[in-house]
Coordinates of C-alpha atoms in Angstrom, one line a residue:
Chain A
D6 CA 0.1 0.1 -0.3
A7 CA 1.8 3.2 -1.6
R8 CA 1.8 5.7 1.3
V9 CA 3.5 9.6 1.4
T10 CA 6.3 9.4 4.9
Q11 CA 7.0 12.2 6.3
T12 CA 9.9 12.6 8.9
P13 CA 10.4 13.2 11.8
R14 CA 6.7 12.9 13.1
H15 CA 7.1 14.6 16.0
K16 CA 10.1 17.7 16.9
V17 CA 10.5 19.7 19.8
T18 CA 13.0 22.8 19.6
E19 CA 14.3 26.1 21.0
M20 CA 13.2 29.6 19.9
G21 CA 15.7 30.6 16.6
Q22 CA 16.5 27.2 16.2
E23 CA 16.9 25.6 12.1
V24 CA 13.9 22.6 11.5
T25 CA 14.0 20.5 8.4
M26 CA 10.7 18.6 8.1
R27 CA 11.5 15.6 5.1
C28 CA 8.7 14.1 2.8
Q29 CA 8.4 11.3 0.0
P30 CA 5.8 10.7 -1.8
I31 CA 4.3 8.5 -3.4
L32 CA 6.2 7.1 -6.3
G33 CA 5.3 8.3 -9.5
H34 CA 3.0 10.9 -8.0
N35 CA 4.9 14.0 -9.6
T36 CA 3.6 16.8 -7.5
V37 CA 4.0 17.6 -3.9
F38 CA 2.0 19.8 -1.5
W39 CA 3.3 21.4 2.0
Y40 CA 0.3 22.1 4.3
R41 CA 0.0 23.5 8.0
Q42 CA -2.8 22.5 10.3
T43 CA -3.5 24.9 13.1
M44 CA -6.3 24.6 15.8
M45 CA -6.9 29.3 15.3
Q46 CA -6.3 28.8 12.0
G47 CA -7.2 24.7 11.0
L48 CA -5.4 23.4 7.3
E49 CA -3.2 25.7 5.1
L50 CA -1.7 25.6 1.8
L51 CA 1.9 26.5 2.3
A52 CA 3.5 25.5 -1.2
Y53 CA 4.0 22.7 -4.1
F54 CA 5.1 21.7 -6.7
R55 CA 5.2 20.0 -10.2
N56 CA 7.9 17.9 -11.6
R57 CA 10.3 18.8 -8.7
A58 CA 9.6 22.6 -9.5
P59 CA 7.9 25.4 -7.1
L60 CA 4.9 26.4 -8.2
D61 CA 3.1 28.3 -5.3
D62 CA 4.9 29.5 -2.1
S63 CA 2.2 32.1 -1.2
G64 CA 1.0 30.6 1.3
M65 CA 4.4 31.0 3.3
P66 CA 6.0 33.8 5.1
K67 CA 8.9 33.8 3.1
D68 CA 11.8 35.8 5.6
R69 CA 11.9 32.1 8.0
F70 CA 10.5 29.4 5.5
S71 CA 12.1 27.5 2.2
A72 CA 11.0 24.7 0.1
E73 CA 12.7 22.1 -1.7
M74 CA 12.7 19.3 -4.2
P75 CA 16.3 17.8 -4.3
D76 CA 15.4 15.1 -6.1
A77 CA 11.7 13.0 -7.3
T78 CA 11.8 11.2 -3.9
L79 CA 12.5 13.9 -1.6
A80 CA 11.0 17.0 -0.6
T81 CA 12.4 19.5 2.2
L82 CA 10.6 22.2 4.2
K83 CA 12.9 24.8 6.4
I84 CA 11.8 27.2 8.9
Q85 CA 15.7 29.1 9.9
P86 CA 14.8 30.5 12.8
S87 CA 11.4 28.9 14.0
E88 CA 9.2 31.0 16.5
P89 CA 6.7 29.5 18.4
R90 CA 4.0 30.3 16.5
D91 CA 5.7 27.9 14.0
S92 CA 4.5 25.6 16.2
A93 CA 2.0 23.2 14.6
V94 CA 1.1 20.1 12.4
Y95 CA 3.0 19.7 9.1
F96 CA 1.5 17.9 6.1
C97 CA 3.0 16.5 3.0
A98 CA 0.6 15.1 0.3
S99 CA 1.6 14.4 -3.6
G100 CA -0.2 13.4 -6.6
R101 CA 0.0 12.0 -9.9
D102 CA -0.9 15.0 -11.2
L103 CA -2.0 18.7 -10.3
T104 CA -5.4 17.7 -11.0
D105 CA -5.6 14.6 -9.1
T106 CA -5.9 13.5 -5.9
Q107 CA -4.2 14.3 -3.1
Y108 CA -3.1 11.6 -0.6
F109 CA -1.5 12.6 3.0
G110 CA 1.2 11.8 5.3
P111 CA 1.1 11.3 8.6
G112 CA 2.4 15.3 9.5
T113 CA 5.3 15.8 11.5
R114 CA 4.1 17.9 14.6
L115 CA 6.4 20.7 15.9
T116 CA 7.1 22.8 18.9
V117 CA 8.7 25.4 19.1
L118 CA 9.5 26.6 22.8
Chain B
D20 CA -12.3 31.1 1.9
A21 CA -13.8 27.6 1.8
K22 CA -16.6 27.4 -0.4
T23 CA -18.6 25.2 1.4
T24 CA -21.2 25.5 4.1
Q25 CA -21.0 22.2 6.8
P26 CA -22.6 21.6 10.2
P27 CA -20.0 21.5 12.8
S28 CA -20.9 18.2 15.0
M29 CA -23.2 15.3 14.2
D30 CA -24.2 12.6 15.6
C31 CA -25.0 8.7 14.1
A32 CA -25.4 5.3 15.8
E33 CA -22.4 2.6 14.8
G34 CA -24.5 0.3 12.5
R35 CA -26.6 3.1 11.3
A36 CA -25.4 4.9 8.2
A37 CA -24.3 8.3 8.3
N38 CA -25.4 11.6 6.5
L39 CA -22.9 14.3 6.2
P40 CA -24.2 17.3 4.2
C41 CA -22.4 20.0 2.1
N42 CA -23.6 23.4 0.9
H43 CA -22.0 24.7 -2.0
S44 CA -24.3 27.3 -3.6
T45 CA -21.5 28.8 -5.1
I46 CA -20.3 26.0 -7.3
S47 CA -19.7 26.6 -11.3
G48 CA -19.8 24.1 -13.8
N49 CA -16.2 22.9 -13.8
E50 CA -16.0 22.8 -10.4
Y51 CA -15.5 19.3 -8.1
V52 CA -16.9 18.3 -5.1
Y53 CA -14.4 16.8 -2.8
W54 CA -14.7 14.8 0.8
Y55 CA -12.0 14.0 2.9
R56 CA -11.6 12.7 6.5
Q57 CA -9.0 13.3 9.3
I58 CA -9.2 11.5 12.3
H59 CA -7.4 11.8 15.2
S60 CA -3.1 13.5 14.9
Q61 CA -3.2 11.7 11.2
G62 CA -3.6 13.7 7.7
P63 CA -6.3 14.0 5.9
Q64 CA -7.6 10.8 3.7
Y65 CA -9.5 11.1 1.1
I66 CA -12.7 9.7 0.5
I67 CA -14.8 10.2 -2.7
H68 CA -15.3 12.8 -5.0
G69 CA -18.0 14.1 -8.2
L70 CA -18.6 16.6 -10.7
K71 CA -23.0 15.7 -11.0
N72 CA -23.7 12.1 -11.0
N73 CA -23.4 10.3 -7.7
E74 CA -20.5 8.1 -6.9
T75 CA -20.3 5.5 -5.1
N76 CA -16.6 3.5 -3.9
E77 CA -15.5 1.4 -0.8
M78 CA -15.8 3.5 1.3
A79 CA -18.4 5.9 0.8
S80 CA -21.5 7.0 -1.3
L81 CA -22.2 10.9 -2.4
I82 CA -24.8 12.5 -3.7
I83 CA -24.8 15.2 -5.5
T84 CA -28.5 17.2 -6.2
E85 CA -29.7 17.8 -9.6
D86 CA -28.9 21.9 -9.5
R87 CA -25.6 20.9 -7.7
K88 CA -26.2 23.6 -4.9
S89 CA -25.7 20.5 -2.1
S90 CA -23.8 17.2 -1.6
T91 CA -24.0 14.0 0.8
L92 CA -21.5 11.9 1.5
I93 CA -23.1 8.8 2.8
L94 CA -21.0 6.0 5.4
P95 CA -23.2 3.0 4.8
H96 CA -23.1 1.6 8.4
A97 CA -21.0 3.8 10.5
T98 CA -18.1 1.8 12.6
L99 CA -16.6 3.3 15.6
R100 CA -13.5 4.3 13.3
D101 CA -15.7 6.6 11.4
T102 CA -15.6 9.3 13.7
A103 CA -13.4 12.0 12.4
V104 CA -13.9 15.8 10.7
Y105 CA -15.1 15.5 7.6
Y106 CA -13.8 17.8 4.6
C107 CA -16.4 19.0 2.3
I108 CA -13.9 21.2 -0.8
V109 CA -15.1 22.5 -4.3
R110 CA -12.0 22.1 -6.1
A111 CA -12.1 23.3 -10.2
R112 CA -11.7 20.2 -12.8
G113 CA -8.0 20.4 -14.0
G114 CA -7.6 22.9 -11.4
A115 CA -3.9 23.1 -10.4
D116 CA -3.8 24.1 -7.1
G117 CA -4.1 23.0 -3.4
L118 CA -7.1 22.5 -1.5
T119 CA -8.8 24.6 0.9
F120 CA -10.2 23.3 3.4
G121 CA -12.6 24.4 5.8
K122 CA -14.0 23.4 9.6
G123 CA -15.6 20.7 8.4
T124 CA -17.9 18.9 10.3
H125 CA -17.0 17.0 13.4
L126 CA -18.8 13.0 12.6
I127 CA -18.9 11.2 16.3
I128 CA -20.3 8.0 16.2
Q129 CA -21.8 6.3 19.4
P130 CA -21.6 2.6 20.4

């Protein structure tokens, strides 16, 4: 059963530290989406890629967040420096194409102290 | 902003059919209705989607009204594991963007 995997599942860090979250999309999927979920804002789209190229990152705070796809099997989301307001669950989703159904990973729960 | 309206919560007895409504009165002709659910502490899970015809798969059925302004997700025999937040999402056919999630319906299956 093909699934999206995310690491780490949980991360606790201190304010100011760099955080890197990783996502392995389902093999053969060429689109990757990053979402963030908080109690206050719910699920929000941060950025997405197609064929490893970023298409839209307008949902991300530009000064501290960056998203990349070093290769077709790995997507990364970095926060530098992290702040307490970044505490959230970060989800990665992949699809066969932009218009296809999106399949979500289990998420990374980030706590910034 | 989400283009859909859902009741914030619903209860359903285990073994009964759970019928979750969704209003999408501003839906346009090229927009699909998608349903996802999120079980506590897990990632959203795709359930079903449709354009104008009713759809059924191994998880659920989707009934879309003829004017397409509303739809109902039906879980035919709800179990305790179906307790989750259910999201109804409108997405353009060929839409090359992410999903816009609203607040969804918290479905609680009662034993």
